[in-house]
Amino acid sequence: MNATADLNATPATTTLVSVGEICERIVRFSREDIATFARLTGDTNPLHHDVQAAQRARHGEIIASGQQTTAQLIGLIASHFSRSDDGQARELLCLNFNFSFKAPVFAEQELMLYWRVANVEWNATLGGWLFHADGRATVRNAHPCVIGRGTLLVKAGGA
């Protein structure tokens, strides 16, 4: 069998990612974290740094920017699927994410970040395992603040 045929062969299974696989982490943003992140990312919305403006708004308190929560979600899944602590080297590409904001994230709230792999399929063109994951950031024992879906590609890492 030649090298081209090997690349086009469809592997039967993978141990790099599996349907139902979960990754999760707990995070908490301080008021200072929220203001600093907003400033560093060019988000000048006063809801992220001005307590008085936030109190006049419908939420009444400083809130994290949506990009701060989604950045943590993306960081979690990227870290999990590019790890090698289980003896398997991986290469990961994040291809697409869609998020929906359901509720504000306030300073000092404990957030549970969570992803679950929904499906996995071999993609010969990309030479790796394409998968979709469903995620959320939820206030502990309460409601989801952000829900999302990601499309990622994982490959066996080189030596």
CSV table of N, CA and C in Angstrom, one decimal:
chain,number,residue,atom,x,y,z
A,1,MET,N,0.8,-1.2,0.0
A,1,MET,CA,0.0,0.0,0.0
A,1,MET,C,0.9,1.2,0.0
A,2,ASN,N,0.6,2.2,-0.8
A,2,ASN,CA,1.4,3.4,-0.9
A,2,ASN,C,1.0,4.5,0.2
A,3,ALA,N,1.8,5.5,0.3
A,3,ALA,CA,1.5,6.5,1.4
A,3,ALA,C,0.2,7.3,1.1
A,4,THR,N,-0.1,7.5,-0.2
A,4,THR,CA,-1.4,8.2,-0.5
A,4,THR,C,-2.6,7.4,0.0
A,5,ALA,N,-2.5,6.1,-0.3
A,5,ALA,CA,-3.6,5.3,0.1
A,5,ALA,C,-3.8,5.2,1.6
A,6,ASP,N,-2.7,5.2,2.4
A,6,ASP,CA,-2.7,5.3,3.8
A,6,ASP,C,-3.4,6.5,4.3
A,7,LEU,N,-3.1,7.7,3.7
A,7,LEU,CA,-3.7,8.9,4.2
A,7,LEU,C,-5.2,9.0,3.9
A,8,ASN,N,-5.7,8.3,2.9
A,8,ASN,CA,-7.1,8.3,2.6
A,8,ASN,C,-7.8,7.2,3.3
A,9,ALA,N,-7.2,6.3,3.9
A,9,ALA,CA,-7.8,5.2,4.6
A,9,ALA,C,-8.6,5.8,5.8
A,10,THR,N,-9.8,5.2,6.1
A,10,THR,CA,-10.6,5.7,7.2
A,10,THR,C,-10.3,4.9,8.4
A,11,PRO,N,-9.7,5.4,9.5
A,11,PRO,CA,-9.5,4.7,10.7
A,11,PRO,C,-10.8,4.3,11.3
A,12,ALA,N,-10.8,3.1,11.9
A,12,ALA,CA,-12.1,2.6,12.4
A,12,ALA,C,-12.4,3.3,13.7
A,13,THR,N,-11.5,3.6,14.6
A,13,THR,CA,-11.7,4.3,15.8
A,13,THR,C,-10.5,5.2,16.2
A,14,THR,N,-10.8,5.9,17.2
A,14,THR,CA,-9.7,6.8,17.8
A,14,THR,C,-9.8,6.8,19.3
A,15,THR,N,-8.6,7.0,19.9
A,15,THR,CA,-8.6,7.2,21.4
A,15,THR,C,-8.3,8.6,21.7
A,16,LEU,N,-8.2,9.5,20.7
A,16,LEU,CA,-7.9,10.9,20.9
A,16,LEU,C,-9.1,11.7,21.4
A,17,VAL,N,-10.3,11.2,21.0
A,17,VAL,CA,-11.5,11.9,21.4
A,17,VAL,C,-12.7,10.9,21.3
A,18,SER,N,-13.6,11.0,22.1
A,18,SER,CA,-14.7,10.0,22.1
A,18,SER,C,-16.1,10.7,22.4
A,19,VAL,N,-17.1,10.2,21.8
A,19,VAL,CA,-18.5,10.7,22.0
A,19,VAL,C,-18.8,10.6,23.5
A,20,GLY,N,-19.3,11.6,24.1
A,20,GLY,CA,-19.6,11.6,25.5
A,20,GLY,C,-18.5,12.1,26.4
A,21,GLU,N,-17.3,12.3,25.8
A,21,GLU,CA,-16.2,12.8,26.6
A,21,GLU,C,-16.5,14.2,27.2
A,22,ILE,N,-16.1,14.4,28.4
A,22,ILE,CA,-16.4,15.6,29.1
A,22,ILE,C,-15.2,16.3,29.6
A,23,CYS,N,-15.2,17.6,29.6
A,23,CYS,CA,-14.1,18.4,30.3
A,23,CYS,C,-14.9,19.5,31.0
A,24,GLU,N,-14.3,19.8,32.2
A,24,GLU,CA,-15.0,20.9,33.0
A,24,GLU,C,-14.0,21.6,33.9
A,25,ARG,N,-14.3,22.8,34.3
A,25,ARG,CA,-13.5,23.5,35.2
A,25,ARG,C,-14.3,24.6,35.9
A,26,ILE,N,-14.0,25.0,37.1
A,26,ILE,CA,-14.7,26.0,37.8
A,26,ILE,C,-13.8,27.3,37.8
A,27,VAL,N,-14.5,28.4,37.5
A,27,VAL,CA,-13.8,29.7,37.4
A,27,VAL,C,-14.6,30.7,38.2
A,28,ARG,N,-13.9,31.8,38.6
A,28,ARG,CA,-14.5,32.9,39.3
A,28,ARG,C,-13.8,34.2,38.8
A,29,PHE,N,-14.6,35.2,38.4
A,29,PHE,CA,-14.0,36.5,38.0
A,29,PHE,C,-14.2,37.5,39.1
A,30,SER,N,-13.1,38.2,39.5
A,30,SER,CA,-13.2,39.3,40.4
A,30,SER,C,-13.6,40.5,39.6
A,31,ARG,N,-14.0,41.6,40.3
A,31,ARG,CA,-14.3,42.9,39.6
A,31,ARG,C,-13.1,43.3,38.9
A,32,GLU,N,-11.9,43.2,39.5
A,32,GLU,CA,-10.7,43.6,38.9
A,32,GLU,C,-10.4,42.7,37.7
A,33,ASP,N,-10.6,41.4,37.7
A,33,ASP,CA,-10.4,40.6,36.6
A,33,ASP,C,-11.3,41.1,35.4
A,34,ILE,N,-12.6,41.4,35.7
A,34,ILE,CA,-13.5,41.8,34.7
A,34,ILE,C,-13.1,43.1,34.0
A,35,ALA,N,-12.7,44.1,34.9
A,35,ALA,CA,-12.3,45.4,34.3
A,35,ALA,C,-11.0,45.3,33.5
A,36,THR,N,-10.1,44.5,34.0
A,36,THR,CA,-8.8,44.3,33.3
A,36,THR,C,-9.0,43.6,32.0
A,37,PHE,N,-9.8,42.5,31.9
A,37,PHE,CA,-10.0,41.8,30.7
A,37,PHE,C,-10.7,42.7,29.7
A,38,ALA,N,-11.7,43.5,30.1
A,38,ALA,CA,-12.4,44.4,29.2
A,38,ALA,C,-11.4,45.4,28.6
A,39,ARG,N,-10.6,46.0,29.5
A,39,ARG,CA,-9.6,47.0,29.0
A,39,ARG,C,-8.6,46.4,28.0
A,40,LEU,N,-8.1,45.2,28.3
A,40,LEU,CA,-7.1,44.6,27.4
A,40,LEU,C,-7.7,44.2,26.1
A,41,THR,N,-9.0,43.9,26.0
A,41,THR,CA,-9.7,43.5,24.8
A,41,THR,C,-10.4,44.7,24.1
A,42,GLY,N,-10.2,45.9,24.6
A,42,GLY,CA,-10.8,47.1,23.9
A,42,GLY,C,-12.3,47.2,24.1
A,43,ASP,N,-12.9,46.6,25.1
A,43,ASP,CA,-14.3,46.6,25.4
A,43,ASP,C,-14.5,47.8,26.5
A,44,THR,N,-14.9,48.9,26.0
A,44,THR,CA,-15.1,50.1,26.9
A,44,THR,C,-16.5,50.2,27.5
A,45,ASN,N,-17.3,49.2,27.3
A,45,ASN,CA,-18.7,49.2,27.9
A,45,ASN,C,-18.5,49.5,29.4
A,46,PRO,N,-19.2,50.5,30.0
A,46,PRO,CA,-19.0,50.8,31.4
A,46,PRO,C,-19.6,49.7,32.3
A,47,LEU,N,-20.4,48.8,31.8
A,47,LEU,CA,-20.9,47.7,32.6
A,47,LEU,C,-19.8,46.8,33.1
A,48,HIS,N,-18.6,46.9,32.5
A,48,HIS,CA,-17.5,46.0,32.9
A,48,HIS,C,-16.6,46.7,33.9
A,49,HIS,N,-16.7,48.0,34.2
A,49,HIS,CA,-15.8,48.6,35.0
A,49,HIS,C,-16.3,49.8,35.9
A,50,ASP,N,-17.5,50.3,35.6
A,50,ASP,CA,-18.0,51.4,36.3
A,50,ASP,C,-19.2,50.9,37.2
A,51,VAL,N,-19.0,50.8,38.5
A,51,VAL,CA,-20.0,50.3,39.4
A,51,VAL,C,-21.3,51.2,39.4
A,52,GLN,N,-21.1,52.5,39.3
A,52,GLN,CA,-22.3,53.3,39.3
A,52,GLN,C,-23.1,53.1,38.0
A,53,ALA,N,-22.4,53.1,36.9
A,53,ALA,CA,-23.1,52.8,35.6
A,53,ALA,C,-23.8,51.5,35.6
A,54,ALA,N,-23.1,50.5,36.2
A,54,ALA,CA,-23.7,49.1,36.2
A,54,ALA,C,-24.9,49.1,37.1
A,55,GLN,N,-24.9,49.9,38.2
A,55,GLN,CA,-26.0,49.9,39.2
A,55,GLN,C,-27.2,50.6,38.5
A,56,ARG,N,-27.0,51.5,37.6
A,56,ARG,CA,-28.1,52.2,36.9
A,56,ARG,C,-28.7,51.3,35.8
A,57,ALA,N,-27.9,50.4,35.3
A,57,ALA,CA,-28.4,49.5,34.3
A,57,ALA,C,-29.3,48.4,34.8
A,58,ARG,N,-29.8,47.6,33.9
A,58,ARG,CA,-30.8,46.6,34.4
A,58,ARG,C,-30.2,45.5,35.2
A,59,HIS,N,-28.9,45.3,35.1
A,59,HIS,CA,-28.3,44.2,35.9
A,59,HIS,C,-27.9,44.7,37.3
A,60,GLY,N,-27.6,45.9,37.5
A,60,GLY,CA,-27.4,46.5,38.8
A,60,GLY,C,-26.0,46.2,39.4
A,61,GLU,N,-25.1,45.5,38.7
A,61,GLU,CA,-23.8,45.2,39.2
A,61,GLU,C,-22.9,45.0,38.0
A,62,ILE,N,-21.6,45.1,38.3
A,62,ILE,CA,-20.5,44.9,37.2
A,62,ILE,C,-20.8,43.5,36.6
A,63,ILE,N,-20.7,43.4,35.3
A,63,ILE,CA,-20.8,42.1,34.7
A,63,ILE,C,-19.6,41.8,33.8
A,64,ALA,N,-19.3,40.5,33.6
A,64,ALA,CA,-18.2,40.1,32.7
A,64,ALA,C,-18.6,40.3,31.3
A,65,SER,N,-17.7,40.7,30.4
A,65,SER,CA,-18.0,40.7,29.0
A,65,SER,C,-18.2,39.3,28.5
A,66,GLY,N,-19.0,39.2,27.5
A,66,GLY,CA,-19.3,37.9,26.9
A,66,GLY,C,-18.0,37.2,26.4
A,67,GLN,N,-17.1,38.0,25.9
A,67,GLN,CA,-15.9,37.4,25.4
A,67,GLN,C,-15.0,36.8,26.5
A,68,GLN,N,-15.1,37.3,27.7
A,68,GLN,CA,-14.3,36.8,28.8
A,68,GLN,C,-14.8,35.4,29.2
A,69,THR,N,-16.1,35.2,29.2
A,69,THR,CA,-16.6,33.9,29.5
A,69,THR,C,-16.3,32.9,28.4
A,70,THR,N,-16.6,33.4,27.1
A,70,THR,CA,-16.3,32.5,26.0
A,70,THR,C,-14.8,32.1,25.8
A,71,ALA,N,-14.0,33.1,26.2
A,71,ALA,CA,-12.5,32.8,26.1
A,71,ALA,C,-12.2,31.7,27.1
A,72,GLN,N,-12.7,31.7,28.3
A,72,GLN,CA,-12.5,30.6,29.2
A,72,GLN,C,-13.0,29.3,28.7
A,73,LEU,N,-14.2,29.3,28.1
A,73,LEU,CA,-14.7,28.1,27.5
A,73,LEU,C,-13.8,27.5,26.4
A,74,ILE,N,-13.4,28.4,25.5
A,74,ILE,CA,-12.6,27.9,24.4
A,74,ILE,C,-11.2,27.5,25.0
A,75,GLY,N,-10.7,28.2,25.9
A,75,GLY,CA,-9.4,27.7,26.6
A,75,GLY,C,-9.5,26.4,27.2
A,76,LEU,N,-10.6,26.1,27.8
A,76,LEU,CA,-10.8,24.8,28.5
A,76,LEU,C,-10.8,23.7,27.5
A,77,ILE,N,-11.6,23.8,26.4
A,77,ILE,CA,-11.7,22.7,25.4
A,77,ILE,C,-10.4,22.6,24.6
A,78,ALA,N,-9.8,23.7,24.3
A,78,ALA,CA,-8.5,23.6,23.6
A,78,ALA,C,-7.4,22.9,24.4
A,79,SER,N,-7.4,23.3,25.7
A,79,SER,CA,-6.4,22.6,26.6
A,79,SER,C,-6.6,21.2,26.7
A,80,HIS,N,-7.9,20.8,26.9
A,80,HIS,CA,-8.2,19.4,27.1
A,80,HIS,C,-7.9,18.5,25.9
A,81,PHE,N,-8.2,19.0,24.7
A,81,PHE,CA,-8.0,18.2,23.5
A,81,PHE,C,-6.6,18.4,22.9
A,82,SER,N,-5.7,19.2,23.5
A,82,SER,CA,-4.3,19.3,23.0
A,82,SER,C,-3.4,18.7,24.1
A,83,ARG,N,-3.9,18.1,25.1
A,83,ARG,CA,-3.1,17.6,26.2
A,83,ARG,C,-2.3,16.3,25.7
A,84,SER,N,-1.3,16.0,26.5
A,84,SER,CA,-0.6,14.7,26.2
A,84,SER,C,-0.3,14.0,27.6
A,85,ASP,N,-1.0,14.4,28.6
A,85,ASP,CA,-0.8,13.8,30.0
A,85,ASP,C,-1.3,12.4,30.1
A,86,ASP,N,-2.0,11.9,29.0
A,86,ASP,CA,-2.5,10.5,29.0
A,86,ASP,C,-1.6,9.6,28.1
A,87,GLY,N,-0.4,10.2,27.7
A,87,GLY,CA,0.5,9.4,26.9
A,87,GLY,C,0.2,9.5,25.4
A,88,GLN,N,-0.8,10.3,25.0
A,88,GLN,CA,-1.1,10.5,23.6
A,88,GLN,C,-0.8,11.9,23.2
A,89,ALA,N,0.1,12.1,22.3
A,89,ALA,CA,0.3,13.5,21.8
A,89,ALA,C,-0.8,13.8,20.8
A,90,ARG,N,-1.3,15.0,20.9
A,90,ARG,CA,-2.4,15.5,20.0
A,90,ARG,C,-2.0,16.8,19.4
A,91,GLU,N,-2.6,17.1,18.3
A,91,GLU,CA,-2.6,18.4,17.7
A,91,GLU,C,-4.1,18.8,17.5
A,92,LEU,N,-4.4,20.0,17.9
A,92,LEU,CA,-5.8,20.5,17.9
A,92,LEU,C,-5.9,21.8,17.1
A,93,LEU,N,-7.0,21.9,16.3
A,93,LEU,CA,-7.4,23.1,15.7
A,93,LEU,C,-8.9,23.4,16.1
A,94,CYS,N,-9.1,24.6,16.6
A,94,CYS,CA,-10.5,25.0,16.8
A,94,CYS,C,-11.0,25.6,15.5
A,95,LEU,N,-12.0,25.1,15.0
A,95,LEU,CA,-12.5,25.5,13.6
A,95,LEU,C,-13.7,26.5,13.7
A,96,ASN,N,-14.6,26.3,14.7
A,96,ASN,CA,-15.7,27.2,14.7
A,96,ASN,C,-16.4,27.1,16.1
A,97,PHE,N,-16.9,28.2,16.6
A,97,PHE,CA,-17.7,28.2,17.8
A,97,PHE,C,-18.8,29.2,17.6
A,98,ASN,N,-20.0,28.8,18.2
A,98,ASN,CA,-21.2,29.6,18.2
A,98,ASN,C,-21.6,29.7,19.7
A,99,PHE,N,-21.9,30.9,20.2
A,99,PHE,CA,-22.3,31.1,21.6
A,99,PHE,C,-23.6,31.9,21.6
A,100,SER,N,-24.4,31.6,22.7
A,100,SER,CA,-25.6,32.3,23.0
A,100,SER,C,-25.5,32.8,24.4
A,101,PHE,N,-25.8,34.0,24.6
A,101,PHE,CA,-25.7,34.6,26.0
A,101,PHE,C,-27.1,34.6,26.6
A,102,LYS,N,-27.2,33.9,27.7
A,102,LYS,CA,-28.5,33.7,28.4
A,102,LYS,C,-28.7,34.5,29.6
A,103,ALA,N,-27.7,34.8,30.3
A,103,ALA,CA,-27.8,35.5,31.6
A,103,ALA,C,-26.4,36.2,31.8
A,104,PRO,N,-26.4,37.3,32.6
A,104,PRO,CA,-25.1,37.9,32.9
A,104,PRO,C,-24.3,37.1,33.9
A,105,VAL,N,-23.0,37.3,33.8
A,105,VAL,CA,-22.0,36.7,34.7
A,105,VAL,C,-21.5,37.9,35.6
A,106,PHE,N,-21.8,37.8,36.9
A,106,PHE,CA,-21.4,38.8,37.8
A,106,PHE,C,-20.1,38.5,38.5
A,107,ALA,N,-19.4,39.5,39.0
A,107,ALA,CA,-18.2,39.3,39.7
A,107,ALA,C,-18.4,38.4,40.9
A,108,GLU,N,-17.4,37.5,41.2
A,108,GLU,CA,-17.4,36.6,42.3
A,108,GLU,C,-18.4,35.5,42.3
A,109,GLN,N,-19.1,35.3,41.1
A,109,GLN,CA,-19.9,34.1,41.0
A,109,GLN,C,-19.0,32.9,40.6
A,110,GLU,N,-19.4,31.8,41.1
A,110,GLU,CA,-18.7,30.5,40.7
A,110,GLU,C,-19.3,30.0,39.5
A,111,LEU,N,-18.5,29.9,38.4
A,111,LEU,CA,-19.0,29.3,37.2
A,111,LEU,C,-18.5,28.0,36.9
A,112,MET,N,-19.3,27.1,36.5
A,112,MET,CA,-18.9,25.7,36.1
A,112,MET,C,-18.8,25.8,34.5
A,113,LEU,N,-17.6,25.6,34.0
A,113,LEU,CA,-17.5,25.5,32.5
A,113,LEU,C,-17.5,24.1,32.2
A,114,TYR,N,-18.2,23.7,31.1
A,114,TYR,CA,-18.4,22.3,30.8
A,114,TYR,C,-18.5,22.2,29.2
A,115,TRP,N,-17.9,21.1,28.7
A,115,TRP,CA,-18.0,20.7,27.3
A,115,TRP,C,-18.3,19.2,27.3
A,116,ARG,N,-19.1,18.8,26.4
A,116,ARG,CA,-19.4,17.3,26.1
A,116,ARG,C,-19.3,17.1,24.6
A,117,VAL,N,-18.6,16.1,24.2
A,117,VAL,CA,-18.4,15.7,22.8
A,117,VAL,C,-19.7,15.1,22.3
A,118,ALA,N,-20.3,15.7,21.3
A,118,ALA,CA,-21.6,15.2,20.7
A,118,ALA,C,-21.4,14.1,19.6
A,119,ASN,N,-20.4,14.3,18.8
A,119,ASN,CA,-20.2,13.4,17.7
A,119,ASN,C,-18.7,13.5,17.2
A,120,VAL,N,-18.2,12.4,16.6
A,120,VAL,CA,-16.9,12.4,16.1
A,120,VAL,C,-16.9,11.6,14.8
A,121,GLU,N,-16.2,12.2,13.8
A,121,GLU,CA,-16.1,11.5,12.5
A,121,GLU,C,-14.7,11.8,11.9
A,122,TRP,N,-14.2,10.8,11.2
A,122,TRP,CA,-12.9,10.9,10.5
A,122,TRP,C,-13.1,11.8,9.3
A,123,ASN,N,-12.2,12.8,9.1
A,123,ASN,CA,-12.2,13.6,7.9
A,123,ASN,C,-10.9,13.4,7.2
A,124,ALA,N,-11.0,12.7,6.0
A,124,ALA,CA,-9.8,12.4,5.3
A,124,ALA,C,-9.1,13.6,4.7
A,125,THR,N,-10.0,14.6,4.3
A,125,THR,CA,-9.4,15.8,3.7
A,125,THR,C,-8.5,16.6,4.7
A,126,LEU,N,-9.0,16.6,5.9
A,126,LEU,CA,-8.2,17.3,7.0
A,126,LEU,C,-7.2,16.4,7.7
A,127,GLY,N,-7.3,15.1,7.5
A,127,GLY,CA,-6.4,14.1,8.0
A,127,GLY,C,-6.5,14.0,9.6
A,128,GLY,N,-7.8,14.1,10.1
A,128,GLY,CA,-7.9,14.0,11.5
A,128,GLY,C,-9.4,13.8,11.9
A,129,TRP,N,-9.6,13.8,13.1
A,129,TRP,CA,-11.0,13.6,13.7
A,129,TRP,C,-11.7,14.9,13.9
A,130,LEU,N,-12.8,15.1,13.2
A,130,LEU,CA,-13.6,16.2,13.3
A,130,LEU,C,-14.7,15.9,14.4
A,131,PHE,N,-14.9,16.8,15.3
A,131,PHE,CA,-15.9,16.6,16.3
A,131,PHE,C,-16.6,17.9,16.7
A,132,HIS,N,-17.8,17.7,17.2
A,132,HIS,CA,-18.7,18.7,17.7
A,132,HIS,C,-18.8,18.5,19.2
A,133,ALA,N,-18.8,19.6,19.9
A,133,ALA,CA,-19.0,19.6,21.3
A,133,ALA,C,-20.0,20.7,21.8
A,134,ASP,N,-20.8,20.3,22.7
A,134,ASP,CA,-21.8,21.2,23.3
A,134,ASP,C,-21.3,21.7,24.6
A,135,GLY,N,-21.3,23.0,24.9
A,135,GLY,CA,-20.8,23.5,26.1
A,135,GLY,C,-21.7,24.5,26.8
A,136,ARG,N,-21.3,24.9,28.0
A,136,ARG,CA,-22.0,25.9,28.7
A,136,ARG,C,-21.2,26.4,29.9
A,137,ALA,N,-21.5,27.6,30.3
A,137,ALA,CA,-21.0,28.2,31.5
A,137,ALA,C,-22.2,28.4,32.4
A,138,THR,N,-22.2,27.8,33.6
A,138,THR,CA,-23.4,27.8,34.4
A,138,THR,C,-23.0,28.3,35.8
A,139,VAL,N,-23.8,29.2,36.3
A,139,VAL,CA,-23.6,29.6,37.7
A,139,VAL,C,-23.9,28.4,38.6
A,140,ARG,N,-23.0,28.1,39.5
A,140,ARG,CA,-23.2,26.8,40.3
A,140,ARG,C,-24.6,26.7,40.9
A,141,ASN,N,-25.2,25.5,40.6
A,141,ASN,CA,-26.5,25.2,41.1
A,141,ASN,C,-27.6,26.1,40.7
A,142,ALA,N,-27.4,26.7,39.5
A,142,ALA,CA,-28.4,27.7,39.0
A,142,ALA,C,-28.6,27.5,37.5
A,143,HIS,N,-28.5,28.6,36.8
A,143,HIS,CA,-28.9,28.7,35.4
A,143,HIS,C,-27.6,28.8,34.5
A,144,PRO,N,-27.8,28.4,33.2
A,144,PRO,CA,-26.7,28.6,32.3
A,144,PRO,C,-26.6,30.1,31.9
A,145,CYS,N,-25.4,30.7,31.9
A,145,CYS,CA,-25.2,32.0,31.4
A,145,CYS,C,-24.8,32.1,30.0
A,146,VAL,N,-24.1,31.1,29.5
A,146,VAL,CA,-23.6,31.0,28.1
A,146,VAL,C,-23.8,29.6,27.7
A,147,ILE,N,-24.3,29.4,26.5
A,147,ILE,CA,-24.3,28.0,25.9
A,147,ILE,C,-23.6,28.1,24.6
A,148,GLY,N,-23.0,27.0,24.2
A,148,GLY,CA,-22.2,27.1,22.9
A,148,GLY,C,-22.1,25.7,22.3
A,149,ARG,N,-21.6,25.8,21.0
A,149,ARG,CA,-21.3,24.6,20.3
A,149,ARG,C,-20.0,24.9,19.5
A,150,GLY,N,-19.1,23.9,19.5
A,150,GLY,CA,-17.8,24.1,18.9
A,150,GLY,C,-17.6,22.9,17.9
A,151,THR,N,-16.8,23.3,16.8
A,151,THR,CA,-16.3,22.3,15.8
A,151,THR,C,-14.8,22.3,15.9
A,152,LEU,N,-14.2,21.2,16.2
A,152,LEU,CA,-12.8,21.1,16.4
A,152,LEU,C,-12.2,19.9,15.6
A,153,LEU,N,-10.9,20.0,15.3
A,153,LEU,CA,-10.2,18.9,14.7
A,153,LEU,C,-9.0,18.5,15.5
A,154,VAL,N,-9.0,17.2,15.8
A,154,VAL,CA,-7.8,16.6,16.6
A,154,VAL,C,-7.1,15.6,15.7
A,155,LYS,N,-5.8,15.6,15.8
A,155,LYS,CA,-4.9,14.6,15.1
A,155,LYS,C,-3.9,14.1,16.1
A,156,ALA,N,-3.4,12.9,15.8
A,156,ALA,CA,-2.3,12.4,16.5
A,156,ALA,C,-1.1,13.3,16.3
A,157,GLY,N,-0.4,13.7,17.5
A,157,GLY,CA,0.7,14.6,17.4
A,157,GLY,C,2.0,13.9,16.9
A,158,GLY,N,2.8,14.7,16.3
A,158,GLY,CA,4.1,14.1,15.9
A,158,GLY,C,5.1,13.9,17.0
A,159,ALA,N,6.1,13.1,16.8
A,159,ALA,CA,7.1,12.8,17.8
A,159,ALA,C,8.0,14.0,18.1
